[in-house]
Amino acid sequence: MNNLTEFEKYVIEQKGTERPFSGEYVDHDAHGVYCCKKCFAPLYKSEHKFNAHCGWPAFDDEIAGAVKRTPDADGRRVEITCDQCGGHLGHVFEGELLTDKNVRHCVNSVSMVFKSIDELNMSDSAPNQIQKATFGAGCFWCVEAIFAQLEGVISVKSGYCGGDAKEANYHAVCSGRTGHAEVVHIEFDPAVIHFETLLSVLFESHNPTTLNQQGNDKGPQYRSVIFAHNSEQVDLANAYIKQLTAQGIWPNPIVTQISAFDTFYPAENYHDDYFAKHGEQPYCQLVVKPKFDKVMSKFADKRKK
């Protein structure tokens, strides 16, 4: 979660409104994604934005599953909030005939942060170019060991992501106060393994229904999270979670966050290949190995030859 200023708290947490034509995104037209200021969940793509001449940024569509609608108590308007953290965005209006979709999300600039195409690595690269994925699913020793075994995965690095602290180390992140999650940063060849396959391995390798906890590991650093590198990953992750929810595979709601990737901080070198190097340790034998064996048996056909 991002640390908010007092004015940001007023708008996002107390449902206030910024003055018309005062926000930085009113006339903004760069290519990228608008994310929640509080939790960095992707909300709107730049192609959703249009000029409604109303004094606030306007969008006629949203990223699937990103925005929640709730009628105001007086029934006159419909509030829109970030579906992931509940942060106030603004209100949605229909029937104004301003665009073909006939809907206007009127959003406070201060409720959002913009990620450009360069920041999100969203350029239209060749389909077979090396791509990246960043996942949090509890202790990175477990997650790194699993993804490192997959055919098409070129490298896996343990590290930290998602906090407002401008640096990260194991001791600080373990305190739970930096906002960073333990993650694995993956480079993969999409010609060999698809992002959807990585998602399926991710959800097999941890419990996505326990908030800020995996087994006995507790704290926000162990949260279930997908840091999306581009808009396609946002769409695929949302669709996959929706599919799992519809199938009823998990008895409790999935709490996996989807956030825009920002900065990855590599973990200290002694974390590299931890399970491979220290498999005899009690934690590896009791926690990592059973999970590793379970996932690898299910994805045996995906293992490196």
mmCIF file of C-alpha atoms in Angstrom:
data_model
loop_
_atom_site.group_PDB
_atom_site.id
_atom_site.type_symbol
_atom_site.label_atom_id
_atom_site.label_comp_id
_atom_site.label_asym_id
_atom_site.label_seq_id
_atom_site.Cartn_x
_atom_site.Cartn_y
_atom_site.Cartn_z
ATOM 1 C CA MET A 1 0.000 0.000 0.000
ATOM 2 C CA ASN A 2 1.147 3.508 -0.792
ATOM 3 C CA ASN A 3 1.624 6.120 1.936
ATOM 4 C CA LEU A 4 -0.962 8.824 1.265
ATOM 5 C CA THR A 5 -0.786 12.556 1.881
ATOM 6 C CA GLU A 6 -3.502 14.179 3.982
ATOM 7 C CA PHE A 7 -5.339 15.416 0.885
ATOM 8 C CA GLU A 8 -5.083 11.992 -0.758
ATOM 9 C CA LYS A 9 -6.547 10.445 2.399
ATOM 10 C CA TYR A 10 -9.377 13.016 2.286
ATOM 11 C CA VAL A 11 -10.347 12.001 -1.246
ATOM 12 C CA ILE A 12 -9.510 8.285 -1.275
ATOM 13 C CA GLU A 13 -10.444 7.243 2.262
ATOM 14 C CA GLN A 14 -12.994 9.900 3.249
ATOM 15 C CA LYS A 15 -14.675 10.104 -0.170
ATOM 16 C CA GLY A 16 -13.832 13.740 -0.812
ATOM 17 C CA THR A 17 -13.568 15.487 -4.195
ATOM 18 C CA GLU A 18 -10.786 17.551 -5.717
ATOM 19 C CA ARG A 19 -11.603 20.888 -7.325
ATOM 20 C CA PRO A 20 -12.606 20.690 -11.032
ATOM 21 C CA PHE A 21 -9.784 21.281 -13.529
ATOM 22 C CA SER A 22 -7.213 21.074 -10.718
ATOM 23 C CA GLY A 23 -6.054 17.478 -11.197
ATOM 24 C CA GLU A 24 -2.945 16.505 -13.162
ATOM 25 C CA TYR A 25 -4.768 13.984 -15.374
ATOM 26 C CA VAL A 26 -7.635 16.171 -16.647
ATOM 27 C CA ASP A 27 -5.960 16.817 -20.012
ATOM 28 C CA HIS A 28 -3.501 13.930 -19.799
ATOM 29 C CA ASP A 29 -3.218 11.883 -23.019
ATOM 30 C CA ALA A 30 -0.122 9.686 -22.691
ATOM 31 C CA HIS A 31 -0.237 5.968 -23.497
ATOM 32 C CA GLY A 32 -0.268 3.631 -20.509
ATOM 33 C CA VAL A 33 -2.377 2.565 -17.547
ATOM 34 C CA TYR A 34 -4.035 4.522 -14.731
ATOM 35 C CA CYS A 35 -3.659 2.695 -11.401
ATOM 36 C CA CYS A 36 -5.110 3.110 -7.932
ATOM 37 C CA LYS A 37 -3.045 5.601 -5.915
ATOM 38 C CA LYS A 38 -3.506 3.564 -2.730
ATOM 39 C CA CYS A 39 -2.776 -0.028 -3.840
ATOM 40 C CA PHE A 40 -1.458 0.390 -7.442
ATOM 41 C CA ALA A 41 -4.126 -1.918 -8.886
ATOM 42 C CA PRO A 42 -4.570 -1.179 -12.636
ATOM 43 C CA LEU A 43 -7.911 0.552 -13.209
ATOM 44 C CA TYR A 44 -8.096 2.123 -16.669
ATOM 45 C CA LYS A 45 -6.165 1.912 -19.924
ATOM 46 C CA SER A 46 -5.318 5.106 -21.754
ATOM 47 C CA GLU A 47 -7.620 4.103 -24.622
ATOM 48 C CA HIS A 48 -10.545 4.264 -22.179
ATOM 49 C CA LYS A 49 -9.932 7.971 -21.521
ATOM 50 C CA PHE A 50 -11.786 10.761 -23.307
ATOM 51 C CA ASN A 51 -12.272 14.500 -22.859
ATOM 52 C CA ALA A 52 -15.681 15.065 -21.284
ATOM 53 C CA HIS A 53 -14.980 18.774 -20.541
ATOM 54 C CA CYS A 54 -16.271 18.182 -17.008
ATOM 55 C CA GLY A 55 -13.177 19.149 -15.013
ATOM 56 C CA TRP A 56 -12.143 15.636 -14.027
ATOM 57 C CA PRO A 57 -10.547 12.740 -15.940
ATOM 58 C CA ALA A 58 -13.215 10.714 -17.755
ATOM 59 C CA PHE A 59 -13.183 7.092 -18.917
ATOM 60 C CA ASP A 60 -15.831 5.169 -20.855
ATOM 61 C CA ASP A 61 -14.558 1.718 -19.862
ATOM 62 C CA GLU A 62 -12.465 0.008 -17.182
ATOM 63 C CA ILE A 63 -10.131 -2.943 -16.814
ATOM 64 C CA ALA A 64 -12.306 -5.973 -16.134
ATOM 65 C CA GLY A 65 -12.935 -6.494 -12.430
ATOM 66 C CA ALA A 66 -11.023 -3.374 -11.370
ATOM 67 C CA VAL A 67 -13.843 -1.009 -10.396
ATOM 68 C CA LYS A 68 -16.707 -1.558 -7.953
ATOM 69 C CA ARG A 69 -20.021 0.323 -8.218
ATOM 70 C CA THR A 70 -22.089 1.261 -5.145
ATOM 71 C CA PRO A 71 -25.196 3.510 -5.162
ATOM 72 C CA ASP A 72 -24.893 6.543 -2.889
ATOM 73 C CA ALA A 73 -27.079 6.512 0.225
ATOM 74 C CA ASP A 74 -29.415 9.099 -1.319
ATOM 75 C CA GLY A 75 -29.734 7.031 -4.503
ATOM 76 C CA ARG A 76 -28.838 9.965 -6.749
ATOM 77 C CA ARG A 77 -25.414 8.806 -7.941
ATOM 78 C CA VAL A 78 -23.306 5.664 -8.182
ATOM 79 C CA GLU A 79 -19.924 5.730 -6.473
ATOM 80 C CA ILE A 80 -16.942 3.948 -8.006
ATOM 81 C CA THR A 81 -14.160 2.508 -5.862
ATOM 82 C CA CYS A 82 -11.079 0.398 -6.430
ATOM 83 C CA ASP A 83 -12.294 -3.189 -6.198
ATOM 84 C CA GLN A 84 -9.025 -4.276 -4.609
ATOM 85 C CA CYS A 85 -8.629 -1.797 -1.739
ATOM 86 C CA GLY A 86 -11.928 0.107 -1.656
ATOM 87 C CA GLY A 87 -10.307 3.474 -2.350
ATOM 88 C CA HIS A 88 -12.751 6.154 -3.558
ATOM 89 C CA LEU A 89 -12.348 7.069 -7.226
ATOM 90 C CA GLY A 90 -15.394 9.201 -8.053
ATOM 91 C CA HIS A 91 -18.771 8.461 -9.663
ATOM 92 C CA VAL A 92 -20.056 6.805 -12.823
ATOM 93 C CA PHE A 93 -22.758 8.239 -15.086
ATOM 94 C CA GLU A 94 -24.712 6.658 -17.938
ATOM 95 C CA GLY A 95 -27.001 7.980 -20.669
ATOM 96 C CA GLU A 96 -25.059 11.150 -21.485
ATOM 97 C CA LEU A 97 -24.266 10.013 -25.063
ATOM 98 C CA LEU A 98 -20.710 11.345 -24.830
ATOM 99 C CA THR A 99 -19.159 8.218 -26.380
ATOM 100 C CA ASP A 100 -20.446 5.113 -28.160
ATOM 101 C CA LYS A 101 -20.258 3.205 -24.859
ATOM 102 C CA ASN A 102 -22.529 5.826 -23.276
ATOM 103 C CA VAL A 103 -20.827 5.731 -19.883
ATOM 104 C CA ARG A 104 -18.554 8.166 -18.037
ATOM 105 C CA HIS A 105 -16.334 7.303 -15.103
ATOM 106 C CA CYS A 106 -15.678 10.679 -13.487
ATOM 107 C CA VAL A 107 -12.488 10.109 -11.484
ATOM 108 C CA ASN A 108 -10.402 12.267 -9.174
ATOM 109 C CA SER A 109 -6.862 12.609 -10.501
ATOM 110 C CA VAL A 110 -5.547 12.325 -6.961
ATOM 111 C CA SER A 111 -7.073 8.827 -6.692
ATOM 112 C CA MET A 112 -4.812 7.562 -9.466
ATOM 113 C CA VAL A 113 -1.186 7.181 -10.470
ATOM 114 C CA PHE A 114 -0.219 6.839 -14.128
ATOM 115 C CA LYS A 115 2.201 4.226 -15.441
ATOM 116 C CA SER A 116 3.510 5.016 -18.915
ATOM 117 C CA ILE A 117 4.114 2.496 -21.660
ATOM 118 C CA ASP A 118 7.852 2.636 -20.895
ATOM 119 C CA GLU A 119 7.392 2.121 -17.156
ATOM 120 C CA LEU A 120 5.131 -0.879 -17.740
ATOM 121 C CA ASN A 121 7.159 -2.293 -20.628
ATOM 122 C CA MET A 122 3.943 -2.190 -22.628
ATOM 123 C CA SER A 123 5.389 -1.675 -26.095
ATOM 124 C CA ASP A 124 4.114 -4.042 -28.777
ATOM 125 C CA SER A 125 7.103 -6.346 -28.772
ATOM 126 C CA ALA A 126 7.502 -9.401 -30.949
ATOM 127 C CA PRO A 127 5.505 -12.363 -29.568
ATOM 128 C CA ASN A 128 8.654 -14.440 -29.030
ATOM 129 C CA GLN A 129 10.685 -11.783 -27.213
ATOM 130 C CA ILE A 130 11.806 -12.650 -23.706
ATOM 131 C CA GLN A 131 9.157 -11.486 -21.231
ATOM 132 C CA LYS A 132 8.965 -10.977 -17.459
ATOM 133 C CA ALA A 133 6.591 -11.995 -14.703
ATOM 134 C CA THR A 134 6.705 -11.057 -11.020
ATOM 135 C CA PHE A 135 4.768 -13.007 -8.394
ATOM 136 C CA GLY A 136 4.417 -12.999 -4.617
ATOM 137 C CA ALA A 137 3.186 -16.212 -3.001
ATOM 138 C CA GLY A 138 4.720 -16.429 0.454
ATOM 139 C CA CYS A 139 8.351 -17.288 1.181
ATOM 140 C CA PHE A 140 10.349 -16.787 -2.005
ATOM 141 C CA TRP A 141 12.491 -19.846 -1.283
ATOM 142 C CA CYS A 142 9.482 -22.039 -2.085
ATOM 143 C CA VAL A 143 8.349 -20.111 -5.143
ATOM 144 C CA GLU A 144 11.812 -19.734 -6.689
ATOM 145 C CA ALA A 145 12.466 -23.483 -6.436
ATOM 146 C CA ILE A 146 9.278 -24.308 -8.338
ATOM 147 C CA PHE A 147 9.487 -21.824 -11.202
ATOM 148 C CA ALA A 148 13.195 -22.517 -11.763
ATOM 149 C CA GLN A 149 12.281 -26.046 -12.872
ATOM 150 C CA LEU A 150 9.945 -25.052 -15.711
ATOM 151 C CA GLU A 151 10.862 -25.431 -19.370
ATOM 152 C CA GLY A 152 10.892 -21.991 -20.968
ATOM 153 C CA VAL A 153 11.801 -20.172 -17.752
ATOM 154 C CA ILE A 154 15.183 -18.572 -18.372
ATOM 155 C CA SER A 155 15.876 -17.136 -14.934
ATOM 156 C CA VAL A 156 14.233 -16.710 -11.538
ATOM 157 C CA LYS A 157 15.471 -14.196 -8.994
ATOM 158 C CA SER A 158 14.154 -13.760 -5.457
ATOM 159 C CA GLY A 159 13.587 -10.212 -4.282
ATOM 160 C CA TYR A 160 11.198 -7.547 -3.084
ATOM 161 C CA CYS A 161 8.518 -5.426 -4.779
ATOM 162 C CA GLY A 162 5.406 -3.385 -4.134
ATOM 163 C CA GLY A 163 6.328 -1.132 -1.200
ATOM 164 C CA ASP A 164 6.911 2.594 -0.880
ATOM 165 C CA ALA A 165 10.342 2.147 0.669
ATOM 166 C CA LYS A 166 12.956 3.163 -1.904
ATOM 167 C CA GLU A 167 15.283 0.337 -0.902
ATOM 168 C CA ALA A 168 14.818 -3.152 0.442
ATOM 169 C CA ASN A 169 16.691 -5.814 2.340
ATOM 170 C CA TYR A 170 15.637 -9.032 4.020
ATOM 171 C CA HIS A 171 15.713 -7.690 7.574
ATOM 172 C CA ALA A 172 13.659 -4.585 6.721
ATOM 173 C CA VAL A 173 11.098 -6.448 4.602
ATOM 174 C CA CYS A 174 10.634 -9.127 7.291
ATOM 175 C CA SER A 175 9.568 -6.380 9.681
ATOM 176 C CA GLY A 176 6.424 -5.952 7.571
ATOM 177 C CA ARG A 177 6.796 -2.171 7.647
ATOM 178 C CA THR A 178 8.258 -1.496 4.177
ATOM 179 C CA GLY A 179 5.161 -2.463 2.193
ATOM 180 C CA HIS A 180 7.293 -4.748 0.022
ATOM 181 C CA ALA A 181 6.340 -8.343 -0.683
ATOM 182 C CA GLU A 182 8.733 -11.238 -1.095
ATOM 183 C CA VAL A 183 8.547 -12.045 -4.801
ATOM 184 C CA VAL A 184 10.171 -13.967 -7.601
ATOM 185 C CA HIS A 185 11.133 -12.063 -10.743
ATOM 186 C CA ILE A 186 10.919 -14.389 -13.739
ATOM 187 C CA GLU A 187 12.282 -14.108 -17.278
ATOM 188 C CA PHE A 188 10.579 -16.519 -19.663
ATOM 189 C CA ASP A 189 10.344 -17.396 -23.333
ATOM 190 C CA PRO A 190 6.679 -17.104 -24.426
ATOM 191 C CA ALA A 191 7.412 -19.347 -27.408
ATOM 192 C CA VAL A 192 8.002 -22.189 -24.920
ATOM 193 C CA ILE A 193 5.815 -21.361 -21.922
ATOM 194 C CA HIS A 194 2.816 -19.045 -21.807
ATOM 195 C CA PHE A 195 1.995 -16.536 -19.095
ATOM 196 C CA GLU A 196 -1.233 -18.466 -18.465
ATOM 197 C CA THR A 197 0.855 -21.539 -17.595
ATOM 198 C CA LEU A 198 2.888 -19.491 -15.140
ATOM 199 C CA LEU A 199 -0.386 -18.369 -13.566
ATOM 200 C CA SER A 200 -1.579 -21.948 -13.205
ATOM 201 C CA VAL A 201 1.697 -22.909 -11.508
ATOM 202 C CA LEU A 202 1.439 -19.870 -9.237
ATOM 203 C CA PHE A 203 -2.026 -20.777 -8.006
ATOM 204 C CA GLU A 204 -1.050 -24.404 -7.509
ATOM 205 C CA SER A 205 1.974 -23.426 -5.431
ATOM 206 C CA HIS A 206 0.265 -21.408 -2.697
ATOM 207 C CA ASN A 207 -3.049 -20.667 -1.009
ATOM 208 C CA PRO A 208 -4.466 -17.504 -2.609
ATOM 209 C CA THR A 209 -7.279 -17.214 -0.034
ATOM 210 C CA THR A 210 -5.208 -16.449 3.069
ATOM 211 C CA LEU A 211 -4.647 -12.724 3.504
ATOM 212 C CA ASN A 212 -1.027 -11.789 4.238
ATOM 213 C CA GLN A 213 -0.195 -15.347 5.191
ATOM 214 C CA GLN A 214 1.159 -18.614 3.802
ATOM 215 C CA GLY A 215 1.165 -21.363 6.405
ATOM 216 C CA ASN A 216 3.056 -20.148 9.461
ATOM 217 C CA ASP A 217 4.594 -17.243 7.527
ATOM 218 C CA LYS A 218 2.520 -14.189 8.448
ATOM 219 C CA GLY A 219 2.724 -10.544 7.447
ATOM 220 C CA PRO A 220 2.105 -8.320 4.384
ATOM 221 C CA GLN A 221 5.476 -9.406 2.968
ATOM 222 C CA TYR A 222 3.931 -12.852 2.385
ATOM 223 C CA ARG A 223 0.842 -11.611 0.539
ATOM 224 C CA SER A 224 -0.460 -13.206 -2.624
ATOM 225 C CA VAL A 225 0.184 -10.723 -5.447
ATOM 226 C CA ILE A 226 0.729 -10.476 -9.199
ATOM 227 C CA PHE A 227 2.779 -7.487 -10.346
ATOM 228 C CA ALA A 228 1.683 -6.995 -13.955
ATOM 229 C CA HIS A 229 4.271 -5.867 -16.501
ATOM 230 C CA ASN A 230 1.755 -4.980 -19.200
ATOM 231 C CA SER A 231 -1.966 -4.630 -19.829
ATOM 232 C CA GLU A 232 -2.204 -8.136 -21.292
ATOM 233 C CA GLN A 233 -0.972 -9.622 -18.004
ATOM 234 C CA VAL A 234 -3.599 -7.589 -16.143
ATOM 235 C CA ASP A 235 -6.357 -9.006 -18.366
ATOM 236 C CA LEU A 236 -5.043 -12.576 -18.177
ATOM 237 C CA ALA A 237 -4.642 -12.471 -14.394
ATOM 238 C CA ASN A 238 -8.139 -11.068 -13.866
ATOM 239 C CA ALA A 239 -9.623 -13.656 -16.221
ATOM 240 C CA TYR A 240 -7.771 -16.513 -14.522
ATOM 241 C CA ILE A 241 -8.916 -15.471 -11.030
ATOM 242 C CA LYS A 242 -12.474 -15.126 -12.327
ATOM 243 C CA GLN A 243 -12.239 -18.629 -13.802
ATOM 244 C CA LEU A 244 -10.945 -20.137 -10.546
ATOM 245 C CA THR A 245 -13.694 -18.378 -8.606
ATOM 246 C CA ALA A 246 -16.392 -19.686 -10.965
ATOM 247 C CA GLN A 247 -15.033 -23.223 -10.669
ATOM 248 C CA GLY A 248 -15.274 -23.077 -6.886
ATOM 249 C CA ILE A 249 -11.856 -24.680 -6.478
ATOM 250 C CA TRP A 250 -11.182 -22.706 -3.303
ATOM 251 C CA PRO A 251 -13.791 -22.694 -0.502
ATOM 252 C CA ASN A 252 -12.891 -19.113 0.489
ATOM 253 C CA PRO A 253 -12.572 -15.961 -1.680
ATOM 254 C CA ILE A 254 -9.308 -15.411 -3.552
ATOM 255 C CA VAL A 255 -7.486 -12.385 -2.116
ATOM 256 C CA THR A 256 -4.624 -12.221 -4.642
ATOM 257 C CA GLN A 257 -3.772 -8.618 -5.464
ATOM 258 C CA ILE A 258 -3.074 -7.436 -8.997
ATOM 259 C CA SER A 259 -0.781 -4.411 -9.038
ATOM 260 C CA ALA A 260 1.215 -2.573 -11.662
ATOM 261 C CA PHE A 261 4.874 -3.558 -11.591
ATOM 262 C CA ASP A 262 7.135 -0.778 -10.435
ATOM 263 C CA THR A 263 10.615 -1.531 -9.108
ATOM 264 C CA PHE A 264 12.171 -4.901 -8.321
ATOM 265 C CA TYR A 265 14.819 -5.041 -5.606
ATOM 266 C CA PRO A 266 16.960 -8.208 -5.867
ATOM 267 C CA ALA A 267 17.332 -10.157 -2.650
ATOM 268 C CA GLU A 268 20.715 -10.833 -1.096
ATOM 269 C CA ASN A 269 22.764 -13.422 -2.978
ATOM 270 C CA TYR A 270 22.502 -16.026 -0.227
ATOM 271 C CA HIS A 271 18.798 -16.437 -1.127
ATOM 272 C CA ASP A 272 19.615 -17.609 -4.667
ATOM 273 C CA ASP A 273 18.776 -21.282 -5.298
ATOM 274 C CA TYR A 274 18.140 -21.641 -1.579
ATOM 275 C CA PHE A 275 16.228 -24.920 -1.767
ATOM 276 C CA ALA A 276 18.747 -26.450 -4.160
ATOM 277 C CA LYS A 277 21.631 -25.521 -1.854
ATOM 278 C CA HIS A 278 20.004 -26.096 1.547
ATOM 279 C CA GLY A 279 17.426 -28.801 0.919
ATOM 280 C CA GLU A 280 18.449 -30.685 4.061
ATOM 281 C CA GLN A 281 17.428 -27.839 6.390
ATOM 282 C CA PRO A 282 14.245 -28.420 8.455
ATOM 283 C CA TYR A 283 12.300 -25.560 6.801
ATOM 284 C CA CYS A 284 13.148 -26.879 3.345
ATOM 285 C CA GLN A 285 12.262 -30.454 4.292
ATOM 286 C CA LEU A 286 9.020 -29.609 6.104
ATOM 287 C CA VAL A 287 7.706 -26.665 4.049
ATOM 288 C CA VAL A 288 9.459 -26.277 0.700
ATOM 289 C CA LYS A 289 9.888 -29.913 -0.358
ATOM 290 C CA PRO A 290 6.247 -31.074 0.059
ATOM 291 C CA LYS A 291 5.009 -28.068 -1.911
ATOM 292 C CA PHE A 292 7.735 -28.519 -4.533
ATOM 293 C CA ASP A 293 6.939 -32.223 -5.001
ATOM 294 C CA LYS A 294 3.178 -31.571 -5.238
ATOM 295 C CA VAL A 295 3.454 -28.900 -7.914
ATOM 296 C CA MET A 296 6.180 -30.647 -9.898
ATOM 297 C CA SER A 297 4.166 -33.864 -10.053
ATOM 298 C CA LYS A 298 1.236 -31.964 -11.565
ATOM 299 C CA PHE A 299 3.404 -30.099 -14.081
ATOM 300 C CA ALA A 300 5.823 -32.936 -14.882
ATOM 301 C CA ASP A 301 5.403 -32.322 -18.603
ATOM 302 C CA LYS A 302 6.538 -28.695 -18.128
ATOM 303 C CA ARG A 303 9.804 -29.519 -16.369
ATOM 304 C CA LYS A 304 13.170 -28.840 -17.927
ATOM 305 C CA LYS A 305 14.575 -31.874 -19.675
#
